[in-house]
Short mmCIF file of C-alpha atoms and ligand atoms in Angstrom, two decimals:
data_model
loop_
_atom_site.label_atom_id
_atom_site.label_comp_id
_atom_site.label_asym_id
_atom_site.label_seq_id
_atom_site.Cartn_x
_atom_site.Cartn_y
_atom_site.Cartn_z
CA MET A 1 9.40 -92.49 0.51
CA GLY A 2 11.69 -89.50 0.98
CA PRO A 3 13.55 -86.76 -0.87
CA THR A 4 15.65 -87.33 -3.98
CA GLY A 5 18.98 -88.82 -2.91
CA SER A 6 17.83 -89.61 0.65
CA GLY A 7 18.87 -93.29 0.62
CA LYS A 8 15.74 -95.14 -0.49
CA SER A 9 17.47 -97.27 -3.13
CA THR A 10 20.36 -97.90 -0.75
CA LEU A 11 17.92 -99.33 1.78
CA LEU A 12 16.38 -101.66 -0.83
CA LEU A 13 19.82 -102.84 -1.96
CA THR A 14 20.77 -103.56 1.65
CA ILE A 15 17.60 -105.55 2.32
CA ALA A 16 18.32 -107.51 -0.87
CA GLY A 17 21.72 -108.47 0.50
CA ALA A 18 23.52 -106.60 -2.30
CA ILE A 19 25.19 -104.22 0.16
CA PRO A 20 27.79 -104.98 1.49
CA HIS A 21 28.32 -108.28 -0.41
CA HIS A 22 28.21 -107.10 -4.02
CA ILE A 23 28.35 -103.36 -3.58
CA PRO A 24 31.05 -102.46 -1.06
CA GLY A 25 29.90 -100.66 2.05
CA ARG A 26 29.61 -100.99 5.79
CA VAL A 27 26.39 -102.08 7.44
CA GLU A 28 25.79 -102.22 11.17
CA GLY A 29 22.84 -103.58 13.10
CA ILE A 30 20.60 -106.55 12.54
CA LEU A 31 18.80 -107.33 9.28
CA THR A 32 16.52 -110.35 9.07
CA VAL A 33 15.03 -111.15 5.66
CA ALA A 34 12.80 -114.21 5.16
CA GLY A 35 14.01 -115.48 8.53
CA LYS A 36 17.68 -115.32 7.52
CA ASN A 37 20.51 -113.05 8.61
CA ALA A 38 20.73 -111.06 5.38
CA LEU A 39 24.05 -109.43 6.27
CA GLU A 40 25.61 -112.85 6.56
CA VAL A 41 23.96 -114.79 3.71
CA GLY A 42 23.94 -111.91 1.18
CA MET A 43 22.07 -111.92 -2.10
CA LEU A 44 22.98 -115.50 -3.02
CA GLY A 45 21.55 -116.78 0.24
CA LEU A 46 18.27 -115.02 -0.55
CA VAL A 47 17.75 -116.36 -4.08
CA GLY A 48 14.13 -117.48 -4.39
CA ASP A 49 13.09 -115.41 -1.36
CA ILE A 50 13.40 -111.97 -2.86
CA GLY A 51 12.77 -110.35 -6.22
CA LEU A 52 14.65 -107.08 -6.66
CA LEU A 53 13.68 -104.55 -9.31
CA PHE A 54 16.38 -101.96 -9.90
CA GLN A 55 15.40 -98.38 -10.55
CA ASP A 56 17.22 -98.38 -13.88
CA PRO A 57 15.64 -101.04 -16.13
CA GLU A 58 18.69 -101.03 -18.42
CA ILE A 59 21.00 -102.68 -15.88
CA GLN A 60 18.61 -105.51 -15.06
CA ILE A 61 18.22 -107.10 -18.48
CA VAL A 62 20.86 -109.67 -19.48
CA MET A 63 19.38 -111.89 -22.18
CA PRO A 64 19.03 -111.03 -25.89
CA ILE A 65 15.42 -112.28 -26.26
CA VAL A 66 12.39 -111.28 -24.19
CA PHE A 67 11.18 -114.80 -23.34
CA ASP A 68 14.66 -115.95 -22.30
CA GLU A 69 14.99 -113.01 -19.95
CA VAL A 70 12.00 -114.30 -17.99
CA ALA A 71 12.93 -117.98 -18.29
CA PHE A 72 16.59 -117.58 -17.31
CA PRO A 73 16.16 -117.05 -13.54
CA LEU A 74 13.68 -119.96 -13.46
CA GLU A 75 16.23 -122.23 -15.13
CA ASN A 76 18.71 -121.20 -12.47
CA LEU A 77 16.20 -122.23 -9.83
CA LYS A 78 15.97 -125.64 -11.61
CA THR A 79 12.27 -125.20 -12.39
CA PRO A 80 10.87 -127.97 -14.68
CA ARG A 81 10.64 -126.92 -18.34
CA GLU A 82 6.81 -126.98 -18.72
CA LYS A 83 6.47 -124.89 -15.61
CA ILE A 84 9.01 -122.37 -16.92
CA ILE A 85 7.04 -121.94 -20.15
CA LYS A 86 3.75 -121.51 -18.31
CA ARG A 87 5.05 -119.10 -15.69
CA ALA A 88 7.06 -117.02 -18.15
CA GLN A 89 4.07 -116.60 -20.47
CA GLU A 90 1.78 -115.68 -17.57
CA ALA A 91 4.21 -113.06 -16.30
CA LEU A 92 4.61 -111.56 -19.78
CA ASP A 93 0.83 -111.41 -20.18
CA LYS A 94 0.42 -109.68 -16.83
CA THR A 95 2.81 -106.94 -17.90
CA SER A 96 1.19 -106.63 -21.36
CA LEU A 97 4.30 -108.03 -23.07
CA GLY A 98 2.65 -111.27 -24.17
CA SER A 99 3.02 -110.50 -27.87
CA PHE A 100 6.67 -109.45 -27.47
CA LYS A 101 7.99 -112.83 -26.39
CA ASP A 102 10.34 -113.34 -29.37
CA TYR A 103 11.41 -109.70 -29.52
CA PRO A 104 15.08 -108.71 -29.10
CA THR A 105 15.47 -107.04 -25.69
CA ASP A 106 17.87 -104.34 -26.88
CA ILE A 107 15.30 -102.62 -29.08
CA LEU A 108 12.55 -102.48 -26.46
CA SER A 109 11.44 -99.01 -25.41
CA THR A 110 12.48 -97.99 -21.89
CA GLY A 111 9.00 -98.66 -20.48
CA GLN A 112 8.89 -102.08 -22.16
CA LYS A 113 12.26 -102.86 -20.53
CA GLN A 114 10.88 -101.90 -17.13
CA LYS A 115 7.85 -104.17 -17.68
CA LEU A 116 10.15 -107.01 -18.73
CA ALA A 117 12.30 -106.65 -15.61
CA LEU A 118 9.12 -106.79 -13.54
CA ALA A 119 7.83 -109.82 -15.46
CA SER A 120 11.01 -111.77 -14.77
CA ILE A 121 10.61 -111.11 -11.06
CA MET A 122 6.92 -112.05 -11.04
CA ALA A 123 7.71 -115.32 -12.81
CA MET A 124 10.03 -116.29 -9.94
CA ASP A 125 7.15 -115.84 -7.51
CA PRO A 126 9.30 -114.58 -4.63
CA LYS A 127 8.07 -114.12 -1.05
CA ILE A 128 9.34 -110.56 -0.96
CA TYR A 129 9.22 -107.99 -3.76
CA LEU A 130 11.69 -105.11 -3.53
CA LEU A 131 10.59 -102.61 -6.16
CA ASP A 132 12.42 -99.36 -6.83
CA GLU A 133 10.02 -96.97 -8.59
CA PRO A 134 8.62 -99.83 -10.68
CA THR A 135 6.41 -97.68 -12.89
CA ALA A 136 8.56 -94.59 -13.45
CA HIS A 137 8.75 -95.30 -17.20
CA ILE A 138 5.37 -97.00 -17.57
CA ASP A 139 2.31 -95.28 -19.02
CA PRO A 140 -0.36 -94.32 -16.45
CA LYS A 141 -3.01 -96.85 -17.47
CA THR A 142 -0.60 -99.80 -17.49
CA ALA A 143 0.88 -98.55 -14.21
CA ARG A 144 -2.55 -98.82 -12.60
CA GLU A 145 -2.91 -102.37 -13.98
CA ILE A 146 0.48 -103.29 -12.54
CA TYR A 147 -0.51 -101.94 -9.14
CA SER A 148 -3.68 -104.00 -9.17
CA GLU A 149 -1.54 -107.04 -10.04
CA LEU A 150 0.65 -106.20 -7.03
CA SER A 151 -2.45 -106.04 -4.77
CA GLN A 152 -3.32 -109.52 -5.98
CA LEU A 153 0.19 -110.75 -5.13
CA LYS A 154 -0.19 -109.18 -1.70
CA ARG A 155 -3.50 -110.96 -1.16
CA ASN A 156 -1.70 -114.19 -2.08
CA GLY A 157 0.77 -113.60 0.73
CA ALA A 158 3.69 -111.76 -0.85
CA ALA A 159 5.37 -108.88 0.99
CA ILE A 160 5.99 -105.82 -1.14
CA ILE A 161 8.46 -103.07 -0.35
CA LEU A 162 8.09 -100.21 -2.77
CA VAL A 163 9.96 -96.97 -3.36
CA GLU A 164 7.69 -94.35 -4.94
CA HIS A 165 7.43 -90.60 -5.34
CA ARG A 166 3.97 -90.35 -6.93
CA ILE A 167 2.17 -92.20 -4.18
CA GLU A 168 -1.31 -91.10 -5.22
CA TYR A 169 -1.78 -94.27 -7.26
CA VAL A 170 -0.45 -96.69 -4.64
CA LEU A 171 -2.09 -95.48 -1.43
CA ASP A 172 -4.72 -98.24 -1.60
CA LEU A 173 -2.03 -100.87 -1.74
CA VAL A 174 0.05 -99.56 1.14
CA ASP A 175 -0.15 -100.82 4.75
CA LYS A 176 2.68 -98.71 6.15
CA ILE A 177 4.97 -95.92 5.11
CA LEU A 178 8.64 -95.50 5.96
CA TYR A 179 9.72 -91.94 5.38
CA ILE A 180 13.48 -91.41 5.08
CA ASP A 181 15.17 -88.05 5.36
CA ASN A 182 18.79 -87.34 6.23
CA GLY A 183 19.36 -91.02 6.91
CA GLN A 184 16.64 -91.10 9.59
CA GLY A 185 13.51 -93.20 9.24
CA ILE A 186 9.98 -92.47 10.49
CA MET A 187 7.26 -95.12 10.31
CA ALA A 188 3.56 -94.35 9.86
CA GLN A 189 0.47 -96.46 9.24
CA ASN A 190 -0.86 -94.12 6.58
CA MET A 191 -0.52 -90.68 5.02
CA GLU A 192 -2.57 -88.92 7.74
CA GLU A 193 -0.32 -90.31 10.44
CA LEU A 194 2.82 -89.36 8.54
CA ILE A 195 1.57 -85.79 8.09
CA GLU A 196 0.74 -85.69 11.80
CA LYS A 197 4.16 -87.03 12.84
CA VAL A 198 6.35 -84.99 10.51
CA GLY A 199 4.17 -81.98 9.66
CA LEU A 200 2.84 -81.02 6.24
CA GLU A 201 5.20 -78.07 5.84
CA LYS A 202 8.26 -80.16 6.59
CA LEU A 203 7.15 -82.96 4.27
CA LEU A 204 6.55 -80.52 1.44
CA ASP A 205 9.79 -78.75 2.19
CA SER A 206 11.76 -81.98 2.01
CA GLY A 207 10.16 -82.63 -1.35
CA VAL A 208 7.61 -85.31 -0.54
CA TRP A 209 4.91 -85.64 -3.13
CA ILE A 210 1.66 -85.07 -1.21
CA PRO A 211 -1.47 -86.28 -3.00
CA ALA A 212 -3.83 -83.45 -4.00
CA SER A 213 -6.48 -84.43 -1.46
CA TYR A 214 -4.08 -83.68 1.41
CA LEU A 215 -3.05 -80.26 0.16
CA PRO A 216 -4.44 -77.12 1.78
CA SER A 217 -6.49 -74.86 -0.46
CA LEU A 218 -4.60 -71.62 -0.72
CA ASN A 219 -7.13 -69.54 -2.67
CA THR A 220 -4.50 -67.58 -4.51
CA GLU A 221 -5.03 -65.11 -7.30
CA PRO A 222 -4.47 -66.79 -10.64
CA GLN A 223 -1.34 -65.58 -12.39
CA SER A 224 -0.87 -65.58 -16.10
CA ILE A 225 2.03 -67.55 -17.50
CA ASN A 226 3.33 -68.24 -21.00
CA PRO A 227 2.78 -64.85 -22.64
CA THR A 228 2.24 -65.62 -26.30
CA VAL A 229 5.24 -64.76 -28.38
CA GLU A 230 4.24 -63.44 -31.77
CA ASP A 231 5.83 -65.70 -34.31
CA ALA A 232 3.99 -67.00 -37.28
CA ASP A 233 6.52 -69.64 -38.34
CA PRO A 234 6.71 -72.89 -36.43
CA THR A 235 10.17 -73.61 -35.05
CA VAL A 236 9.76 -77.36 -35.36
CA GLN A 237 7.75 -78.78 -38.20
CA ALA A 238 7.17 -82.37 -39.22
CA LYS A 239 5.25 -83.12 -42.41
CA SER A 240 3.99 -86.63 -43.24
CA LEU A 241 6.91 -87.99 -41.26
CA GLN A 242 7.53 -91.71 -41.51
CA VAL A 243 10.24 -93.51 -39.54
CA GLN A 244 11.36 -97.08 -40.02
CA LEU A 245 13.61 -99.02 -37.62
CA GLY A 246 14.86 -102.56 -38.22
CA GLY A 247 12.46 -103.02 -41.15
CA LYS A 248 9.43 -101.94 -39.11
CA ILE A 249 7.48 -98.70 -39.53
CA ILE A 250 7.56 -97.08 -36.08
CA LEU A 251 6.08 -93.67 -36.95
CA HIS A 252 3.38 -93.24 -39.62
CA ASP A 253 2.47 -89.95 -41.25
CA ILE A 254 3.25 -87.62 -38.38
CA ASP A 255 2.26 -83.97 -38.79
CA PHE A 256 3.57 -81.93 -35.93
CA THR A 257 4.37 -78.30 -35.21
CA ALA A 258 5.85 -76.47 -32.24
CA LYS A 259 6.32 -72.73 -32.06
CA ARG A 260 8.55 -70.26 -30.28
CA GLY A 261 7.58 -69.74 -26.65
CA GLU A 262 5.44 -72.87 -26.68
CA THR A 263 5.66 -76.03 -24.59
CA THR A 264 4.42 -79.17 -26.28
CA VAL A 265 3.80 -82.42 -24.40
CA ILE A 266 3.82 -85.82 -26.07
CA ILE A 267 2.07 -88.66 -24.24
CA GLY A 268 1.13 -92.20 -25.16
CA PRO A 269 1.52 -95.90 -24.28
CA ASN A 270 4.90 -97.59 -23.86
CA GLY A 271 6.32 -98.37 -27.25
CA SER A 272 4.04 -95.94 -29.11
CA GLY A 273 7.03 -94.11 -30.60
CA LYS A 274 7.54 -91.08 -28.35
CA THR A 275 11.30 -91.43 -27.91
CA THR A 276 11.63 -92.27 -31.61
CA LEU A 277 9.85 -89.01 -32.45
CA LEU A 278 12.15 -86.98 -30.17
CA LYS A 279 15.23 -88.61 -31.66
CA THR A 280 13.97 -87.79 -35.15
CA ILE A 281 13.42 -84.15 -34.16
CA ALA A 282 16.94 -84.17 -32.69
CA GLY A 283 18.27 -85.32 -36.06
CA LEU A 284 19.54 -88.64 -34.64
CA ILE A 285 17.20 -90.77 -36.76
CA LYS A 286 16.73 -90.10 -40.45
CA PRO A 287 13.09 -90.36 -41.55
CA LYS A 288 12.20 -92.80 -44.30
CA ASN A 289 9.67 -90.39 -45.78
CA GLY A 290 8.44 -86.91 -45.08
CA GLN A 291 10.23 -83.96 -43.64
CA ILE A 292 11.46 -82.64 -40.34
CA THR A 293 12.78 -79.10 -39.94
CA VAL A 294 14.00 -76.95 -37.08
CA GLN A 295 13.90 -73.24 -37.94
CA GLY A 296 13.42 -74.23 -41.56
CA LYS A 297 16.58 -76.36 -41.69
CA LYS A 298 17.58 -79.94 -40.99
CA PRO A 299 17.90 -80.50 -37.22
CA SER A 300 21.45 -80.36 -35.83
CA PRO A 301 23.19 -80.33 -32.43
CA THR A 302 23.39 -76.54 -32.66
CA SER A 303 19.65 -76.19 -33.04
CA VAL A 304 18.43 -78.67 -30.41
CA ALA A 305 19.40 -79.61 -26.86
CA TYR A 306 18.29 -83.19 -26.20
CA VAL A 307 17.83 -84.75 -22.75
CA THR A 308 17.72 -88.55 -23.12
CA GLN A 309 15.21 -90.78 -21.28
CA ILE A 310 18.04 -92.71 -19.59
CA PRO A 311 20.50 -90.13 -18.20
CA ASP A 312 23.50 -92.47 -18.52
CA HIS A 313 23.17 -92.28 -22.31
CA GLN A 314 24.03 -88.63 -22.12
CA PHE A 315 27.08 -88.69 -19.83
CA THR A 316 30.63 -88.73 -21.19
CA GLU A 317 32.75 -87.52 -18.26
CA ARG A 318 33.63 -88.87 -14.82
CA THR A 319 32.48 -86.31 -12.28
CA VAL A 320 29.48 -84.01 -12.19
CA GLU A 321 31.64 -80.92 -12.51
CA GLU A 322 33.64 -82.34 -15.44
CA GLU A 323 30.42 -83.42 -17.12
CA ILE A 324 28.83 -79.99 -16.92
CA ARG A 325 32.03 -78.17 -17.90
CA SER A 326 32.47 -80.43 -20.90
CA VAL A 327 28.91 -79.94 -22.21
CA VAL A 328 29.09 -76.20 -21.70
CA SER A 329 32.53 -75.76 -23.28
CA ASN A 330 31.69 -77.98 -26.27
CA GLY A 331 28.42 -76.16 -26.89
CA SER A 332 29.09 -73.36 -29.32
CA ARG A 333 26.26 -71.12 -28.11
CA ARG A 334 26.12 -71.39 -24.37
CA THR A 335 24.44 -69.26 -21.75
CA SER A 336 26.46 -66.94 -19.53
CA LEU A 337 25.85 -69.07 -16.44
CA ASP A 338 29.02 -70.66 -15.13
CA PRO A 339 28.85 -74.36 -14.07
CA GLU A 340 29.38 -73.43 -10.45
CA GLN A 341 26.42 -71.04 -10.44
CA ALA A 342 24.43 -73.59 -12.41
CA LEU A 343 24.91 -76.32 -9.82
CA LYS A 344 23.90 -73.85 -7.16
CA ARG A 345 20.76 -72.97 -9.06
CA PHE A 346 19.65 -76.61 -8.78
CA GLY A 347 20.95 -76.94 -5.22
CA LEU A 348 23.47 -79.55 -6.38
CA GLU A 349 26.75 -78.03 -5.13
CA LYS A 350 27.28 -81.02 -2.89
CA LEU A 351 27.35 -83.32 -5.91
CA ARG A 352 30.14 -81.42 -7.68
CA ASP A 353 32.92 -84.00 -7.14
CA LYS A 354 30.75 -87.10 -7.33
CA VAL A 355 31.17 -89.68 -10.08
CA VAL A 356 28.17 -89.35 -12.40
CA TYR A 357 27.52 -93.08 -12.63
CA GLU A 358 27.30 -93.34 -8.84
CA LEU A 359 24.55 -90.74 -8.46
CA SER A 360 21.00 -91.74 -7.55
CA GLN A 361 18.63 -91.93 -10.53
CA GLY A 362 16.93 -88.69 -9.50
CA GLU A 363 20.28 -86.94 -9.17
CA LYS A 364 21.33 -88.23 -12.59
CA ARG A 365 18.09 -86.85 -14.01
CA LEU A 366 18.81 -83.41 -12.53
CA VAL A 367 22.40 -83.25 -13.77
CA SER A 368 21.41 -84.40 -17.27
CA LEU A 369 18.65 -81.77 -17.42
CA LEU A 370 20.77 -79.01 -16.01
CA GLU A 371 23.64 -79.44 -18.47
CA MET A 372 21.26 -79.23 -21.43
CA ILE A 373 19.31 -76.28 -20.06
CA LEU A 374 22.63 -74.44 -19.80
CA LEU A 375 23.06 -74.61 -23.55
CA ASP A 376 21.49 -71.82 -25.54
CA ARG A 377 19.41 -73.50 -28.24
CA PRO A 378 16.15 -72.59 -29.93
CA VAL A 379 14.70 -76.04 -29.16
CA TYR A 380 14.82 -78.25 -26.05
CA LEU A 381 13.73 -81.89 -26.23
CA LEU A 382 13.15 -83.50 -22.84
CA ASP A 383 12.41 -87.24 -22.53
CA GLU A 384 10.80 -87.92 -19.14
CA PRO A 385 12.17 -84.82 -17.37
CA THR A 386 10.66 -85.66 -13.95
CA PHE A 387 11.18 -89.41 -13.52
CA GLY A 388 12.82 -90.25 -10.21
CA LEU A 389 12.24 -86.76 -8.81
CA ASP A 390 10.52 -85.74 -5.62
CA LEU A 391 7.92 -82.96 -5.51
CA LYS A 392 10.40 -80.20 -4.76
CA TYR A 393 12.62 -81.03 -7.71
CA SER A 394 9.67 -81.74 -10.01
CA LEU A 395 8.43 -78.22 -9.30
CA LEU A 396 11.88 -76.83 -9.96
CA VAL A 397 11.98 -78.62 -13.31
CA LEU A 398 8.50 -77.27 -14.09
CA LYS A 399 9.70 -73.77 -13.30
CA ASN A 400 12.69 -74.16 -15.59
CA ILE A 401 10.53 -75.47 -18.43
CA GLU A 402 8.23 -72.46 -18.04
CA HIS A 403 11.22 -70.16 -17.91
CA LEU A 404 12.58 -71.55 -21.18
CA ALA A 405 9.20 -71.12 -22.88
CA ASN A 406 8.75 -67.62 -21.47
CA SER A 407 12.10 -66.60 -22.87
CA GLY A 408 11.00 -67.57 -26.36
CA LYS A 409 12.39 -71.12 -26.56
CA THR A 410 10.52 -74.10 -27.94
CA VAL A 411 10.19 -76.95 -25.46
CA ILE A 412 8.97 -80.40 -26.49
CA LEU A 413 8.71 -83.01 -23.80
CA VAL A 414 7.65 -86.62 -23.45
CA THR A 415 6.20 -87.77 -20.15
CA HIS A 416 4.21 -90.44 -18.32
CA ASP A 417 3.85 -88.09 -15.38
CA SER A 418 0.15 -87.11 -15.33
CA TRP A 419 1.01 -84.55 -12.73
CA LEU A 420 3.40 -82.74 -15.04
CA VAL A 421 0.88 -82.89 -17.89
CA THR A 422 -1.70 -81.34 -15.56
CA LEU A 423 0.50 -78.49 -14.41
CA LEU A 424 1.94 -77.41 -17.74
CA GLN A 425 -0.16 -75.14 -19.87
CA SER A 426 0.76 -76.64 -23.15
CA LYS A 427 -0.32 -78.22 -26.37
CA ILE A 428 -0.67 -81.99 -26.03
CA TYR A 429 -0.07 -84.61 -28.69
CA GLY A 430 -1.27 -88.15 -27.99
CA LEU A 431 0.56 -90.95 -29.80
CA SER A 432 -0.74 -94.46 -30.27
CA GLN A 433 1.03 -97.13 -32.31
CA GLY A 434 3.13 -94.55 -34.10
CA ARG A 435 0.27 -92.24 -35.06
CA ILE A 436 -0.95 -88.96 -33.63
CA VAL A 437 -4.47 -89.64 -32.41
CA PHE A 438 -4.96 -86.49 -30.36
CA ALA A 439 -3.79 -82.89 -30.58
CA GLY A 440 -5.24 -80.23 -28.32
CA SER A 441 -5.29 -78.68 -24.86
CA LEU A 442 -5.41 -80.46 -21.51
CA GLU A 443 -9.02 -79.35 -21.09
CA ASP A 444 -9.93 -80.95 -24.44
CA LEU A 445 -8.19 -84.13 -23.37
CA LEU A 446 -9.77 -84.30 -19.92
CA LEU A 447 -13.24 -84.07 -21.40
CA ASN A 448 -12.56 -86.70 -24.03
CA ARG A 449 -12.57 -90.08 -22.25
CA ASP A 450 -12.53 -92.12 -25.46
CA ILE A 451 -9.10 -90.78 -26.21
CA TRP A 452 -7.76 -91.73 -22.72
CA GLN A 453 -8.25 -95.36 -23.60
CA ARG A 454 -6.31 -95.08 -26.82
CA ILE A 455 -3.34 -93.30 -25.31
CA ASN A 456 -3.37 -94.97 -21.86
CA PHE A 457 -3.88 -91.65 -20.13
CA ASP A 458 -5.03 -91.54 -16.53
CA PRO A 459 -5.39 -88.11 -14.94
CA PRO A 460 -5.21 -87.50 -11.18
CA SER A 461 -8.53 -88.70 -9.74
CA PHE A 462 -9.88 -85.32 -8.60
CA LEU A 463 -9.81 -84.13 -12.22
CA LYS A 464 -11.89 -87.05 -13.43
CA GLU A 465 -14.84 -85.84 -11.41
CA ALA A 466 -15.29 -82.54 -13.24
CA GLU A 467 -18.11 -82.82 -15.73
CA ASP A 468 -18.29 -79.59 -17.62
CA PRO A 469 -15.54 -77.36 -19.00
CA ALA A 470 -16.22 -74.52 -16.52
CA GLN A 471 -15.92 -76.76 -13.46
CA LEU A 472 -12.86 -78.42 -14.90
CA LYS A 473 -11.19 -75.11 -15.56
CA GLU A 474 -11.78 -74.02 -12.00
CA THR A 475 -10.49 -77.26 -10.45
CA LEU A 476 -7.43 -77.17 -12.66
CA GLN A 477 -6.65 -73.58 -11.89
CA ASP A 478 -7.01 -74.20 -8.17
CA TYR A 479 -4.64 -77.15 -8.28
CA ARG A 480 -2.06 -75.35 -10.40
CA GLU A 481 -2.13 -72.31 -8.16
CA THR A 482 -1.90 -74.34 -4.95
CA LEU A 483 1.17 -76.18 -6.11
CA LYS A 484 2.77 -73.12 -7.63
CA GLN A 485 2.21 -71.16 -4.46
CA LEU A 486 3.96 -73.96 -2.58
CA ALA A 487 6.75 -73.91 -5.13
CA ARG A 488 7.33 -70.19 -4.92
CA GLY A 489 9.53 -68.74 -2.27
CA ASP A 490 12.76 -70.54 -1.95
CA ARG A 491 12.14 -74.16 -2.86
CA GLN A 492 15.38 -74.50 -4.75
CA LYS A 493 17.44 -75.53 -1.76
N1 ATP B 1 16.00 -100.71 -33.87
C1 ATP B 1 14.72 -101.04 -33.76
N2 ATP B 1 14.17 -102.00 -34.53
C2 ATP B 1 12.87 -102.33 -34.45
N3 ATP B 1 12.01 -101.78 -33.56
C3 ATP B 1 12.49 -100.82 -32.75
C4 ATP B 1 13.86 -100.40 -32.79
N4 ATP B 1 14.03 -99.45 -31.85
C5 ATP B 1 12.81 -99.29 -31.26
N5 ATP B 1 11.90 -100.12 -31.79
C6 ATP B 1 10.48 -100.23 -31.41
O1 ATP B 1 9.82 -99.01 -31.66
C7 ATP B 1 8.72 -98.83 -30.77
C8 ATP B 1 8.74 -97.41 -30.23
O2 ATP B 1 9.83 -97.23 -29.35
P1 ATP B 1 10.03 -95.89 -28.53
O3 ATP B 1 11.28 -96.04 -27.74
O4 ATP B 1 9.91 -94.73 -29.44
O5 ATP B 1 8.74 -95.94 -27.55
P2 ATP B 1 8.26 -94.91 -26.43
O6 ATP B 1 6.91 -94.42 -26.85
O7 ATP B 1 9.30 -93.90 -26.18
O8 ATP B 1 8.05 -95.89 -25.18
P3 ATP B 1 8.34 -95.68 -23.59
O9 ATP B 1 7.11 -95.02 -23.05
O10 ATP B 1 8.42 -97.08 -23.08
O11 ATP B 1 9.59 -94.92 -23.42
C9 ATP B 1 8.87 -99.93 -29.71
O12 ATP B 1 7.92 -100.94 -29.94
C10 ATP B 1 10.28 -100.45 -29.91
O13 ATP B 1 10.38 -101.80 -29.57
MG1 MG B 2 10.57 -93.59 -24.55
#
C-alpha cells in the first residue's frame, strides 16, 4: 500500500519481470521470483510461475469471446483439452461469470472485464498471484467472495501480492504489509505495527486509507452540508426509460429524477446497467422507449459533463496540460479557473508535462475528473470517481462533489466504493438487472438487509452492527465527522 502514484504498480510489474524486459527501465539489485533471477529471465522465463493482473482490465483482455480468453493461456501452456475446459469453467464460475462463457468480451461491463482477467489468471493456477487493485471495479459483495476465493488459494499454497487502497476488506487475508512512500519501503506484520512504525498522522497525511476501527474519535460538532436549494423542477428526469443494446434490453422502465443541488448515487452489481444509465443521461445512447431530459431538453454536451469509468476513454491529447487546456477551451461555458490553477488545486502541478497514457491509474482518474469539474455545466455524471485513489485524494474528490452540489449543480455518480456511499449525504438508487429496486437514503438502505442482497451492497462492518435508526444515525455522523475533520485543513497537497 501507499499513496497514489507512489510506485506500487511499478513494483508489481518489476516482480513480474515486465520491467525492464518489456517496459524499458533500469533496475538495480537482486530480484528472485520462484527461485529464478527475475531480472535475467524476464516475464517469459516466469510463465506458469506468476499470474499478473493489471490495474486496467481493458489492456489485459485479448480474445473476442469470454471462454477463449480463459482458455488461451492454458493452450499456450500446452494443457490437455479436457483439462482446459474443466479449469476454464471452474475459474469462470468462481468469478460469477459462468453464464457469460459465450459472450463477446468487448461488450462486457468494466467490472465483468476485471472478473474475466482474474478468471484467466486463476485458471492458470500460478504459484504467485500479482494483483493490482483486483476489485476496484467489482461490486462489494462479489469483491468479498473473490477475497474469500483468494484465501482459499493461499491455503492451497499460493503466494499473493496485492495492491489495495481499501484494505478494510482484505486485512484478514494479509500476512504482511509493505508500505511504499517516496520510493522507500517499510515492512510491517500488520496494521498496528505499521501505525506504530510510521505514525498514524503521517500515514493519513500520505493518503493511506486507515480502516475505521483504527481511527481516533474526534468528537467534533456536526456541521450541516448540502443546504437545500429551492427548485421544484428536476434537472434530470427519466420516465419509463428503456434501453436496448445489441438486441438485448439492458434498462427496463427506469423512472429517475435528480434535482439542483442534489447528489445522487447509483449502486448495483456488475453488469446491472449503471454505466449504460449514465451514458443515456449523457445523451450518448438513445433510449428505445421512454424519455430522458436535462433541464427539460434532450441531453447534450453543453448540459452535462461526463467522467467515464475508464479514464483513457476520455483523453484526446498527449500531455496533462494539453489535455486540460483542450477540454477547457473546447467547452463553451467554462469556469474562470485557469488550467495552471486547476492543477494546483488538485496538487498535480508535477504532472503537467507528463504523457496522459503513462500516468498511474489513480493519476489518470484525478486528471479526468479535474478536467470535467472545470467545465461549467448544470449536470455532472461521474462513473467511479474514486477508483484507484488513496484516502487523501478520495476525500478531495468528496469535497469537490459536495462543492458542486452546494453551488447548485446536479451530481449523479456511480460507485462500488461503500466508503464513498457512506460519506455522501445523497439520494441512493439501487439497480439490479436493469431495474431500479431501491430508491431512498443511506439510512433506509442500511436498515434494509433484503435489499443489500439484491444490489450486492456491503457496508463497512461497523455500520452493520447498528440496529435501530437512532444508533445508526449517531454512528454514521461520528464516522463522517471524523473523516471530514481529518480532511479539513490542508489535505490538498
Ligand atoms: N453493445 C452491447 N450489446 C449487448 N450487451 C451489452 C452491450 N454493451 C453492454 N452490454 C451489457 O449490458 C450490461 C450492463 O452494462 P453496464 O456497463 O451498464 O454495467 P455496469 O452496471 O456499469 O457494470 P460495472 O459495475 O461492471 O461497471 C452488461 O451485462 C453488458 O454486458
Ligand atoms: Mg460500469
